Coordinates of C-alpha atoms in Angstrom, one line a residue:
Chain A
M1 CA 0.0 0.0 0.0
K2 CA 1.2 3.5 -0.9
C3 CA 0.8 6.6 1.1
S4 CA -2.2 8.5 -0.2
R5 CA -0.4 11.8 0.2
C6 CA 3.2 11.3 -1.0
G7 CA 3.3 7.9 -2.7
Q8 CA 6.0 6.4 -0.4
N9 CA 5.3 3.1 1.4
A10 CA 2.3 3.5 3.8
V11 CA 2.7 2.3 7.4
V12 CA -0.9 3.1 8.6
A13 CA -4.0 2.0 6.8
L14 CA -7.2 4.0 7.5
P15 CA -10.1 2.3 5.7
S16 CA -12.6 4.9 7.2
H17 CA -10.8 7.6 5.3
H18 CA -10.2 5.4 2.2
A19 CA -6.5 6.2 2.8
G20 CA -3.2 5.0 4.0
F21 CA -0.2 7.1 5.1
C22 CA 3.6 6.9 5.7
G23 CA 4.7 8.1 9.1
P24 CA 5.3 11.8 8.4
C25 CA 2.1 12.1 6.4
F26 CA 0.1 10.3 9.1
L27 CA 1.3 13.0 11.6
L28 CA 0.1 15.7 9.1
F29 CA -3.2 13.9 8.7
Y30 CA -3.6 13.7 12.5
E31 CA -2.8 17.4 13.0
K32 CA -5.3 18.3 10.3
Q33 CA -8.0 16.3 12.1
V34 CA -7.3 18.1 15.4
R35 CA -7.2 21.5 13.7
R36 CA -10.4 20.8 11.9
A37 CA -12.2 19.8 15.1
I38 CA -10.9 22.9 17.0
K39 CA -11.9 25.2 14.1
A40 CA -15.3 23.7 13.3
H41 CA -16.4 23.9 16.9
R42 CA -14.5 27.0 17.9
M43 CA -12.9 25.0 20.7
L44 CA -10.0 27.3 21.5
A45 CA -9.2 30.9 20.9
P46 CA -5.8 32.7 21.2
G47 CA -5.2 33.4 24.9
D48 CA -7.2 30.5 26.1
C49 CA -5.8 28.9 29.2
V50 CA -6.3 25.2 28.6
L51 CA -6.1 22.4 31.1
V52 CA -5.7 18.9 29.7
A53 CA -6.9 16.0 31.8
L54 CA -4.0 13.5 31.7
S55 CA -4.7 9.8 32.6
G56 CA -1.4 8.7 31.2
G57 CA -3.0 6.7 28.4
K58 CA -2.4 7.2 24.6
D59 CA -5.4 9.6 24.1
S60 CA -4.6 12.1 26.7
L61 CA -0.9 12.2 26.1
A62 CA -1.4 12.5 22.3
L63 CA -3.8 15.4 23.0
A64 CA -1.4 17.4 25.2
H65 CA 1.4 16.7 22.7
Q66 CA -0.6 17.8 19.7
L67 CA -2.0 20.9 21.5
K68 CA 1.5 22.0 22.4
N69 CA 2.7 21.4 18.7
L70 CA -0.2 23.6 17.5
G71 CA 1.1 26.4 19.7
Y72 CA -1.2 26.3 22.6
K73 CA 0.3 26.3 26.1
P74 CA -1.5 23.4 27.8
H75 CA -1.2 22.6 31.5
G76 CA -1.8 19.1 32.6
L77 CA -3.9 17.7 35.5
H78 CA -3.6 14.1 36.6
V79 CA -6.0 12.6 39.1
D80 CA -4.2 9.8 41.1
L81 CA -7.1 7.4 41.7
G82 CA -5.2 5.4 44.4
I83 CA -5.7 2.0 42.7
P84 CA -2.7 -0.2 43.9
D85 CA 0.0 -0.7 41.2
S86 CA -2.2 0.6 38.4
S87 CA -2.4 4.2 39.5
L88 CA 1.3 4.3 40.3
K89 CA 2.2 3.2 36.7
A90 CA -0.2 5.8 35.2
R91 CA 1.2 8.6 37.3
E92 CA 4.8 7.8 36.4
K93 CA 4.0 8.0 32.7
V94 CA 2.3 11.3 33.1
E95 CA 5.1 12.7 35.1
G96 CA 7.7 11.5 32.6
F97 CA 5.8 12.9 29.7
C98 CA 5.2 16.3 31.2
A99 CA 8.8 16.6 32.3
A100 CA 10.1 15.7 28.8
E101 CA 7.6 18.1 27.1
G102 CA 7.9 21.0 29.6
I103 CA 4.2 20.9 30.3
P104 CA 3.3 22.2 33.8
L105 CA 1.6 19.3 35.7
H106 CA -0.8 19.4 38.6
I107 CA -1.8 16.3 40.5
T108 CA -4.9 15.8 42.5
E109 CA -5.0 12.7 44.8
A110 CA -8.4 11.2 45.0
R111 CA -7.5 9.8 48.4
E112 CA -6.9 13.3 49.8
E113 CA -10.4 14.2 48.6
G114 CA -11.8 11.2 50.5
L115 CA -12.5 9.5 47.2
S116 CA -9.9 6.8 46.7
I117 CA -11.3 4.4 44.1
P118 CA -10.6 1.2 46.1
E119 CA -12.6 2.7 49.0
V120 CA -15.4 3.8 46.6
K121 CA -15.5 0.3 45.1
K122 CA -16.1 -1.2 48.5
N123 CA -19.0 1.1 49.1
V124 CA -21.0 1.2 45.9
H125 CA -23.1 -1.7 44.7
R126 CA -23.0 -0.9 41.0
P127 CA -20.2 -1.0 38.4
V128 CA -17.5 1.2 39.6
C129 CA -16.6 2.6 36.1
S130 CA -19.5 5.0 36.0
V131 CA -18.8 6.2 39.6
C132 CA -15.1 6.6 38.8
G133 CA -15.9 8.6 35.7
K134 CA -18.2 10.9 37.8
I135 CA -15.4 11.4 40.4
K136 CA -12.9 12.3 37.7
R137 CA -15.2 14.8 36.1
Y138 CA -15.9 16.3 39.5
L139 CA -12.2 16.7 40.4
F140 CA -11.2 18.0 36.9
N141 CA -14.0 20.5 37.0
K142 CA -13.2 21.7 40.5
F143 CA -9.5 22.2 39.6
A144 CA -10.3 24.0 36.4
R145 CA -12.8 26.3 38.0
N146 CA -10.7 27.1 41.1
N147 CA -7.7 27.9 38.9
G148 CA -9.2 30.0 36.2
Y149 CA -8.8 27.8 33.2
T150 CA -11.0 28.8 30.3
A151 CA -11.2 25.3 28.8
L152 CA -10.9 21.7 30.1
A153 CA -9.7 19.4 27.3
T154 CA -10.1 15.7 27.5
G155 CA -8.8 13.0 25.2
H156 CA -12.1 11.4 24.4
N157 CA -11.7 9.7 21.0
L158 CA -14.1 8.8 18.3
D159 CA -14.5 5.2 19.6
D160 CA -15.4 6.5 23.1
E161 CA -17.7 9.2 21.8
A162 CA -19.6 7.1 19.2
A163 CA -20.0 4.2 21.7
R164 CA -21.2 6.6 24.4
L165 CA -23.7 8.2 21.9
L166 CA -24.9 4.7 21.0
A167 CA -25.3 3.7 24.6
N168 CA -27.3 6.9 25.4
T169 CA -29.3 6.5 22.2
V170 CA -30.4 2.9 23.1
R171 CA -31.8 4.3 26.4
W172 CA -33.1 7.5 24.7
D173 CA -32.2 9.4 27.7
T174 CA -32.6 12.9 26.3
S175 CA -30.9 14.6 29.3
F176 CA -27.7 12.7 28.5
L177 CA -28.1 13.0 24.7
R178 CA -28.3 16.8 25.0
D179 CA -24.8 16.7 26.4
V180 CA -23.0 14.4 23.9
G181 CA -20.8 16.6 21.9
P182 CA -17.3 17.9 21.2
V183 CA -17.9 21.1 23.2
L184 CA -19.9 21.7 26.3
E185 CA -20.1 25.4 27.1
A186 CA -19.6 26.6 30.6
R187 CA -22.9 26.7 32.5
H188 CA -24.3 26.2 35.9
G189 CA -20.8 26.0 37.5
F190 CA -19.4 23.6 34.9
A191 CA -16.1 24.5 33.3
R192 CA -16.1 24.7 29.5
R193 CA -15.2 21.2 28.2
I194 CA -13.7 20.4 24.8
R195 CA -12.8 17.2 23.0
P196 CA -10.3 18.0 20.3
L197 CA -9.7 14.3 19.4
Y198 CA -13.3 13.4 18.7
R199 CA -12.5 12.8 15.1
L200 CA -9.7 10.4 15.8
T201 CA -9.9 6.7 16.8
E202 CA -8.0 4.8 19.5
F203 CA -6.0 3.2 16.8
E204 CA -5.0 6.6 15.3
N205 CA -4.1 7.9 18.8
A206 CA -1.9 4.9 19.4
N207 CA -0.2 5.4 16.1
Y208 CA 0.3 9.0 16.8
C209 CA 2.1 8.1 20.1
F210 CA 4.2 5.5 18.5
L211 CA 5.3 7.8 15.7
S212 CA 5.9 10.6 18.1
N213 CA 7.9 8.5 20.6
I214 CA 5.4 9.1 23.4
E215 CA 5.5 6.4 26.1
Y216 CA 2.1 5.9 27.4
N217 CA 0.4 3.6 30.0
M218 CA -0.9 0.5 28.3
Y219 CA -2.2 -1.3 31.4
P220 CA -6.0 -1.5 31.4
C221 CA -7.6 -0.6 34.7
P222 CA -7.9 -3.7 36.9
Y223 CA -11.5 -2.7 37.7
S224 CA -12.8 -2.3 34.1
H225 CA -13.2 -5.9 33.2
G226 CA -16.5 -6.6 31.4
A227 CA -17.8 -3.1 31.5
S228 CA -21.1 -3.0 29.6
F229 CA -19.8 0.0 27.6
N230 CA -17.6 -2.5 25.7
V231 CA -20.8 -3.9 24.1
Y232 CA -21.5 -0.6 22.5
K233 CA -17.9 -0.2 21.3
D234 CA -18.1 -3.6 19.8
L235 CA -21.3 -2.8 18.0
M236 CA -19.9 0.4 16.6
H237 CA -16.7 -1.4 15.4
R238 CA -18.9 -3.9 13.5
L239 CA -20.9 -1.1 11.9
E240 CA -17.7 0.7 10.9
R241 CA -16.3 -2.5 9.4
S242 CA -19.4 -3.0 7.3
Q243 CA -19.7 0.6 6.3
P244 CA -16.4 2.5 6.7
G245 CA -16.9 6.1 7.8
K246 CA -20.1 5.4 9.6
K247 CA -18.7 6.0 13.1
I248 CA -17.8 9.7 12.4
S249 CA -21.0 10.3 10.3
F250 CA -23.1 8.9 13.1
Y251 CA -21.5 11.3 15.6
E252 CA -21.4 14.3 13.3
S253 CA -24.9 14.0 11.9
F254 CA -26.2 13.6 15.5
Q255 CA -24.6 17.0 16.3
K256 CA -26.1 18.7 13.3
Q257 CA -29.5 17.1 13.1
A258 CA -30.6 15.5 16.3
R259 CA -28.8 17.2 19.2
P260 CA -30.6 20.6 18.7
C261 CA -34.0 18.7 19.0
F262 CA -32.9 17.3 22.3
V263 CA -31.5 20.6 23.6
R264 CA -34.9 22.2 22.8
C265 CA -36.9 19.4 24.5
E266 CA -34.7 19.6 27.6
E267 CA -34.9 23.3 27.8
E268 CA -38.6 23.1 27.8
K269 CA -38.6 20.8 30.8
G270 CA -36.9 23.7 32.6
L271 CA -35.0 21.5 35.0
S272 CA -32.2 23.6 36.3
L273 CA -29.1 22.8 38.3
T274 CA -28.2 24.5 41.5
P275 CA -25.0 24.6 43.5
C276 CA -24.5 21.7 46.0
R277 CA -25.0 22.9 49.5
K278 CA -21.6 21.3 50.6
C279 CA -19.3 21.9 47.6
A280 CA -21.1 24.2 45.2
Y281 CA -20.8 21.6 42.3
P282 CA -23.9 21.8 40.1
T283 CA -26.6 19.3 41.0
S284 CA -30.3 18.7 40.6
E285 CA -30.5 17.6 44.3
E286 CA -29.6 19.6 47.4
V287 CA -26.3 17.7 47.9
C288 CA -24.4 16.5 44.8
G289 CA -23.7 12.8 44.0
V290 CA -20.0 13.0 44.9
C291 CA -20.7 14.6 48.3
R292 CA -23.3 11.9 49.0
L293 CA -20.7 9.3 48.0
K294 CA -18.2 10.8 50.4
E295 CA -20.7 10.7 53.2
T296 CA -21.4 7.0 52.5
I297 CA -17.7 6.2 52.6
Q298 CA -17.0 8.3 55.8
G299 CA -20.1 6.8 57.5
K300 CA -18.7 3.3 57.3
Chain B
M1 CA -37.5 -25.9 31.3
K2 CA -41.0 -25.5 32.7
C3 CA -43.7 -23.2 31.4
S4 CA -43.7 -19.9 33.3
R5 CA -47.5 -19.9 33.4
C6 CA -48.7 -23.5 34.0
G7 CA -45.6 -25.4 35.0
Q8 CA -45.9 -28.0 32.2
N9 CA -42.9 -28.6 29.9
A10 CA -42.1 -25.5 28.0
V11 CA -41.6 -25.6 24.2
V12 CA -40.7 -22.0 23.5
A13 CA -37.9 -20.2 25.5
L14 CA -38.2 -16.4 25.6
P15 CA -35.1 -15.0 27.3
S16 CA -36.2 -11.4 26.6
H17 CA -39.2 -12.0 28.8
H18 CA -37.3 -14.1 31.3
A19 CA -39.9 -16.8 30.5
G20 CA -40.7 -20.0 28.7
F21 CA -44.1 -21.4 27.6
C22 CA -45.8 -24.6 26.6
G23 CA -47.8 -24.4 23.4
P24 CA -51.2 -23.2 24.7
C25 CA -49.7 -20.7 27.1
F26 CA -47.4 -19.3 24.4
L27 CA -50.5 -18.6 22.3
L28 CA -52.0 -16.8 25.3
F29 CA -48.8 -14.8 25.8
Y30 CA -48.8 -13.9 22.1
E31 CA -52.4 -12.8 22.2
K32 CA -51.7 -10.7 25.3
Q33 CA -48.8 -8.9 23.5
V34 CA -51.1 -8.0 20.5
R35 CA -53.9 -6.9 22.8
R36 CA -51.4 -4.8 24.8
A37 CA -50.1 -3.1 21.6
I38 CA -53.6 -2.4 20.3
K39 CA -54.8 -1.0 23.6
A40 CA -51.7 1.1 24.5
H41 CA -51.7 2.8 21.2
R42 CA -55.4 2.9 20.5
M43 CA -54.8 1.1 17.2
L44 CA -58.3 -0.2 16.6
A45 CA -61.8 0.7 17.8
P46 CA -65.0 -1.4 17.4
G47 CA -66.4 -0.8 13.9
D48 CA -63.0 -0.2 12.4
C49 CA -62.6 -1.6 8.9
V50 CA -59.1 -3.0 8.9
L51 CA -57.1 -4.0 5.8
V52 CA -54.2 -6.3 6.5
A53 CA -51.2 -6.3 4.1
L54 CA -50.5 -10.0 3.4
S55 CA -47.2 -10.9 1.9
G56 CA -47.7 -14.6 2.7
G57 CA -44.8 -14.7 5.2
K58 CA -45.2 -15.6 8.9
D59 CA -45.7 -12.1 10.2
S60 CA -48.6 -11.0 8.0
L61 CA -50.4 -14.3 8.2
A62 CA -50.0 -14.5 12.0
L63 CA -51.3 -10.9 12.2
A64 CA -54.5 -11.6 10.2
H65 CA -55.1 -14.8 12.1
Q66 CA -54.7 -13.1 15.5
L67 CA -56.8 -10.1 14.5
K68 CA -59.6 -12.5 13.5
N69 CA -59.3 -14.4 16.7
L70 CA -59.6 -11.2 18.7
G71 CA -62.9 -10.6 17.0
Y72 CA -61.9 -8.0 14.4
K73 CA -63.1 -8.7 10.8
P74 CA -59.9 -8.1 8.8
H75 CA -59.8 -8.1 5.0
G76 CA -56.6 -9.0 3.2
L77 CA -54.7 -7.3 0.5
H78 CA -51.9 -9.1 -1.3
V79 CA -49.6 -7.3 -3.8
D80 CA -48.3 -9.7 -6.5
L81 CA -44.9 -8.3 -7.2
G82 CA -44.4 -10.3 -10.4
I83 CA -41.1 -11.9 -9.4
P84 CA -40.8 -15.2 -11.2
D85 CA -41.4 -18.3 -9.1
S86 CA -41.1 -16.4 -5.8
S87 CA -44.3 -14.3 -6.2
L88 CA -46.3 -17.3 -7.3
K89 CA -45.4 -19.2 -4.2
A90 CA -46.2 -16.3 -1.9
R91 CA -49.6 -15.7 -3.6
E92 CA -50.6 -19.4 -3.2
K93 CA -49.9 -19.3 0.5
V94 CA -52.0 -16.1 0.9
E95 CA -54.9 -17.6 -1.1
G96 CA -54.8 -20.9 0.8
F97 CA -54.7 -19.1 4.1
C98 CA -57.6 -16.7 3.4
A99 CA -59.8 -19.4 1.9
A100 CA -59.2 -21.6 5.0
E101 CA -59.8 -18.7 7.4
G102 CA -62.7 -17.1 5.5
I103 CA -60.9 -13.8 5.2
P104 CA -61.9 -11.8 2.2
L105 CA -58.9 -11.3 0.0
H106 CA -58.0 -8.6 -2.6
I107 CA -55.1 -8.9 -4.9
T108 CA -53.3 -6.0 -6.7
E109 CA -50.9 -7.0 -9.4
A110 CA -47.9 -4.8 -9.6
R111 CA -47.5 -5.6 -13.3
E112 CA -50.9 -4.2 -14.1
E113 CA -49.9 -0.9 -12.3
G114 CA -46.8 -0.8 -14.5
L115 CA -44.6 -1.6 -11.5
S116 CA -43.5 -5.3 -11.9
I117 CA -40.5 -5.7 -9.7
P118 CA -38.2 -7.4 -12.2
E119 CA -38.9 -4.4 -14.6
V120 CA -38.2 -2.0 -11.8
K121 CA -35.0 -3.8 -10.9
K122 CA -33.7 -3.4 -14.5
N123 CA -34.4 0.3 -14.3
V124 CA -33.1 1.5 -10.9
H125 CA -29.4 1.7 -10.1
R126 CA -29.8 1.3 -6.3
P127 CA -30.7 -1.6 -4.1
V128 CA -34.2 -2.8 -5.2
C129 CA -35.4 -3.5 -1.6
S130 CA -36.1 0.1 -0.7
V131 CA -37.8 0.7 -4.0
C132 CA -39.9 -2.4 -3.7
G133 CA -40.9 -1.3 -0.2
K134 CA -41.9 2.1 -1.5
I135 CA -44.1 0.5 -4.2
K136 CA -45.8 -1.8 -1.7
R137 CA -46.6 1.1 0.6
Y138 CA -47.9 3.0 -2.4
L139 CA -50.2 0.2 -3.6
F140 CA -51.4 -0.7 -0.1
N141 CA -52.2 3.0 0.6
K142 CA -54.0 3.4 -2.7
F143 CA -56.2 0.4 -2.1
A144 CA -57.0 1.3 1.5
R145 CA -57.9 4.9 0.6
N146 CA -59.9 4.0 -2.5
N147 CA -61.9 1.4 -0.6
G148 CA -62.7 3.2 2.6
Y149 CA -60.6 1.2 5.1
T150 CA -60.1 3.0 8.4
A151 CA -56.8 1.3 9.2
L152 CA -54.1 -0.5 7.2
A153 CA -52.4 -3.1 9.4
T154 CA -48.9 -4.5 8.6
G155 CA -47.0 -7.4 10.1
H156 CA -43.9 -5.4 11.0
N157 CA -42.3 -7.2 13.9
L158 CA -40.0 -6.1 16.7
D159 CA -36.9 -7.2 14.8
D160 CA -37.9 -5.1 11.7
E161 CA -38.9 -2.2 13.8
A162 CA -35.9 -2.0 16.1
A163 CA -33.5 -2.5 13.1
R164 CA -35.2 0.2 11.1
L165 CA -35.1 2.5 14.1
L166 CA -31.4 1.8 14.5
A167 CA -30.7 2.3 10.8
N168 CA -32.6 5.7 10.8
T169 CA -30.8 6.6 14.1
V170 CA -27.4 6.0 12.7
R171 CA -28.2 8.5 9.9
W172 CA -30.1 10.8 12.3
D173 CA -32.6 11.5 9.6
T174 CA -35.2 13.3 11.7
S175 CA -37.8 13.2 8.9
F176 CA -37.7 9.4 9.0
L177 CA -37.3 9.2 12.8
R178 CA -40.5 11.2 13.2
D179 CA -42.4 8.4 11.5
V180 CA -41.0 5.3 13.3
G181 CA -43.8 4.1 15.4
P182 CA -46.6 1.6 16.0
V183 CA -49.2 4.0 14.7
L184 CA -49.1 6.6 11.9
E185 CA -52.2 8.6 11.9
A186 CA -53.9 9.4 8.6
R187 CA -52.6 12.6 7.2
H188 CA -51.9 14.3 3.9
G189 CA -53.5 11.5 2.0
F190 CA -51.9 8.6 3.8
A191 CA -54.2 6.0 5.3
R192 CA -53.9 5.3 9.0
R193 CA -51.2 2.7 9.5
I194 CA -50.9 0.3 12.4
R195 CA -48.4 -2.3 13.5
P196 CA -50.0 -4.6 16.1
L197 CA -47.1 -7.0 16.1
Y198 CA -44.4 -4.5 17.0
R199 CA -43.9 -6.1 20.4
L200 CA -43.3 -9.6 18.9
T201 CA -40.2 -11.0 17.2
E202 CA -39.8 -13.0 14.0
F203 CA -39.1 -16.0 16.2
E204 CA -42.3 -15.5 18.1
N205 CA -44.3 -15.0 14.9
A206 CA -42.8 -18.2 13.5
N207 CA -43.8 -20.1 16.6
Y208 CA -47.3 -18.7 16.5
C209 CA -47.7 -19.9 12.9
F210 CA -46.3 -23.3 13.8
L211 CA -48.5 -23.7 16.9
S212 CA -51.6 -22.4 15.0
N213 CA -51.0 -24.7 11.9
I214 CA -50.5 -21.7 9.6
E215 CA -48.6 -22.6 6.5
Y216 CA -46.6 -19.6 5.4
N217 CA -44.1 -18.8 2.6
M218 CA -40.6 -19.5 3.8
Y219 CA -38.7 -18.6 0.7
P220 CA -36.6 -15.4 1.0
C221 CA -37.0 -13.0 -1.8
P222 CA -34.4 -13.8 -4.5
Y223 CA -33.5 -10.1 -4.7
S224 CA -32.9 -9.4 -1.0
H225 CA -29.5 -11.0 -0.7
G226 CA -27.0 -8.9 1.2
A227 CA -29.4 -6.0 1.9
S228 CA -27.7 -3.5 4.1
F229 CA -30.6 -3.6 6.5
N230 CA -29.4 -7.0 7.7
V231 CA -26.4 -5.3 9.3
Y232 CA -28.7 -3.4 11.6
K233 CA -30.7 -6.6 12.4
D234 CA -27.5 -8.3 13.4
L235 CA -26.4 -5.4 15.6
M236 CA -29.8 -5.4 17.4
H237 CA -29.6 -9.2 17.9
R238 CA -26.2 -8.9 19.5
L239 CA -27.4 -6.2 21.8
E240 CA -30.4 -8.3 22.8
R241 CA -28.2 -11.3 23.4
S242 CA -26.0 -9.3 25.8
Q243 CA -28.9 -7.4 27.4
P244 CA -32.2 -9.3 27.1
G245 CA -35.2 -7.0 26.7
K246 CA -33.1 -4.2 25.1
K247 CA -34.8 -4.4 21.7
I248 CA -38.3 -3.6 23.0
S249 CA -37.0 -1.0 25.5
F250 CA -35.0 0.7 22.7
Y251 CA -38.1 0.9 20.6
E252 CA -40.6 1.9 23.4
S253 CA -38.4 4.5 25.1
F254 CA -37.9 6.1 21.7
Q255 CA -41.6 6.4 21.3
K256 CA -42.0 8.0 24.7
Q257 CA -38.8 10.1 25.1
A258 CA -37.3 10.9 21.7
R259 CA -40.0 10.8 19.0
P260 CA -41.9 13.8 20.4
C261 CA -38.7 15.8 20.1
F262 CA -38.3 14.9 16.5
V263 CA -42.0 15.5 15.7
R264 CA -41.6 19.0 17.2
C265 CA -38.4 19.7 15.2
E266 CA -40.0 18.5 11.9
E267 CA -43.2 20.5 12.5
E268 CA -41.1 23.6 12.8
K269 CA -39.5 23.1 9.5
G270 CA -43.0 23.3 8.1
L271 CA -42.3 21.1 5.1
S272 CA -45.7 19.9 3.9
L273 CA -46.8 17.2 1.5
T274 CA -49.0 17.9 -1.5
P275 CA -50.9 15.5 -3.8
C276 CA -49.0 14.2 -6.7
R277 CA -50.1 15.9 -10.0
K278 CA -50.6 12.5 -11.6
C279 CA -52.0 10.1 -8.9
A280 CA -52.7 12.3 -5.9
Y281 CA -50.3 10.3 -3.6
P282 CA -48.7 12.7 -1.0
T283 CA -45.4 13.9 -2.1
S284 CA -42.9 16.8 -1.4
E285 CA -42.3 17.1 -5.2
E286 CA -44.8 17.9 -8.0
V287 CA -44.9 14.3 -9.2
C288 CA -44.4 11.4 -6.6
G289 CA -41.5 9.0 -6.6
V290 CA -43.6 6.1 -7.8
C291 CA -45.0 8.0 -10.8
R292 CA -41.5 9.1 -11.7
L293 CA -40.4 5.5 -11.5
K294 CA -43.3 4.5 -13.8
E295 CA -42.2 7.2 -16.3
T296 CA -38.6 5.8 -16.2
I297 CA -39.8 2.3 -16.9
Q298 CA -42.2 3.3 -19.7
G299 CA -39.7 5.6 -21.3
K300 CA -37.3 2.7 -21.9

C-alpha cells in the first residue's frame, strides 16, 4: 500500500478515510483532524488557558502533545485514583511525559479528597466505572474552576464518543443525549469542556504516540473488566467494518440534526441545576452525588 | 424448562421476557402482546374496517389470524410483485390461508400498475429492496384509501422495527425518525397505518404460525441478498443477546422520550406534502416517486 499523500510506502491503513499514510504524512493527517475539530467547533481561541486531563493513556498524552505542537500552552492535570499498582504506573507515565515536554503538571490525589477508588468500590453496589468517571469529572471540574482555566480538554476519542452516543441512544435518555458533543459550554458551574480528538480513533491515537515516541500507560484498569460499555464499542466497530466512515458520520450527523432537537426538548422541561450545599458543584439535588458518596464512605 | 405460566414442559424459550411457555400458554402470551399493543396505542376501535397487508410470510399471516381471533373482521390485500417463481409461491400461500380462514382477499398485481419488480430492478441503479418497499406502501395505501378502510395493518415485527429505528438513528434523519412508530395517523392523503405485532419478534411469529398450523411462505425474496438492513438486524440481535429486553425497551423508550422531540423539530421546518399531480399520492415534489419510476420504466 502506498501513502495517499506522498506515494511512499504506507505504514498506517485508514479504511474509514479510504486512505493510508507513511509516518510523516500520518502525523500531518492527524494534525489536520485536530485543527479541523478545533476550528469547526470554535474550541479554542488565542489566549485561552487550557487544562488537559491526563490519565497517562495514549489519548490524553497524544492530545497534550498535539496541542503543544499547535502552539497552545496546555497545562496538565492528573488525578491519582489510588488504585494499587495501576495508579502508580499511570502517574509515572504522566510525570515522565510532562517533564520531557515541559508541560506544567498538577496532580490531585483522589485519596486526599476522600474519594480513593478502592474505597469507593467497596461502598458502591453498581459497576465502579461510571462512579469513577463521575469522580474524575468532578475533580477535573473543581480544579479547572478554582484555577481560572478557560477550557478543560479531554482525550475522548471517536470510539469512546460514538459508543457513548450509541449507549445513550439505546436508552433514549434525552438529558444525556443533549450533552453528547465535542464542546460543552460553561454553564451552571461547569467549566467549558472540549474534546479535540473526537474525530480520531484509539488506533489513530496509538499510532500518533508510536510515531511521536510518546511512552504511554498501556495497562488496562484492573476494575474495568467486562464493563457494559464495551458492548457498544463492539457494535460500533462492527458497523464501521461493514460501512467504513459510519462512526464519524453517526456522531457528526447527531450533532447537526438531532442534538438541537434534544436541547430544545430539555430546555422546555426547565429543570435547572443549583450549587451543591456542601461543595457548590452543580446538581439537581440539594447535595451532589459526589458529596453523598463521600458521606457514605465516611459513614462506614 | 418449565412453562412460566402453568408449569408443564415449555416448548418456547423467551429470554427477553425471562420466560418460557408450553404451546397453549405461548398462544395466550402472544395474544396478550397483541392486545397490549392495540390498547396502549389505541390502534383499533369497534367498527374499524381493517385491511391487512398480506405478503404470505409468517408475520402477516400471524397478524391476520390473530386479529380475526380477537374478533376483528380483517380483509386481506396481497400485492403480487411479479417476481418469477417467488411471487407465485407467496400468492398461493396467501390464497390458501384466506380461503381456510374465511378472510376476504383482494389482490393487486404490480405488473398491471406498470410496476412489476423485475422491470423495476432493471431500471433502478440502487438496491431494489427500498424501491420495492416504496411500491408496496404506495399500492397498499392506494387500495386502503380507495376502498374506505379506516386502518391499514402490517405485520412489522420487533426485529424489523428495532432494526429500522437503529438504521434511521445511525443516519439521524429526523424526517424518517418522526415516522418510526406503531401507529401513523392518517394525514396528507396517507391511510392510517398500524403495526399490532411491534412487540413480537420474528421467532415469536414463526412459533405462533407453527402452533396455529398456519402454512406460510418461507422462501426469502431472491432479490434481498445482502441487503444493508441485515447489518442493523444483526447489531440489534447482538445487543439483545447481551442485554435481554433491550430491543423492546430501545423501541418503546424512543416512542416515549425521543419521538416527540423529532415531531416538534420537523413540524417547525414546516415542510408539507401535497398531492402528486398524476396520482394524488402525497409527495414533497410535483410528481411522486412512484409516478416518476413508472415514467422511467415506460420511457425505456
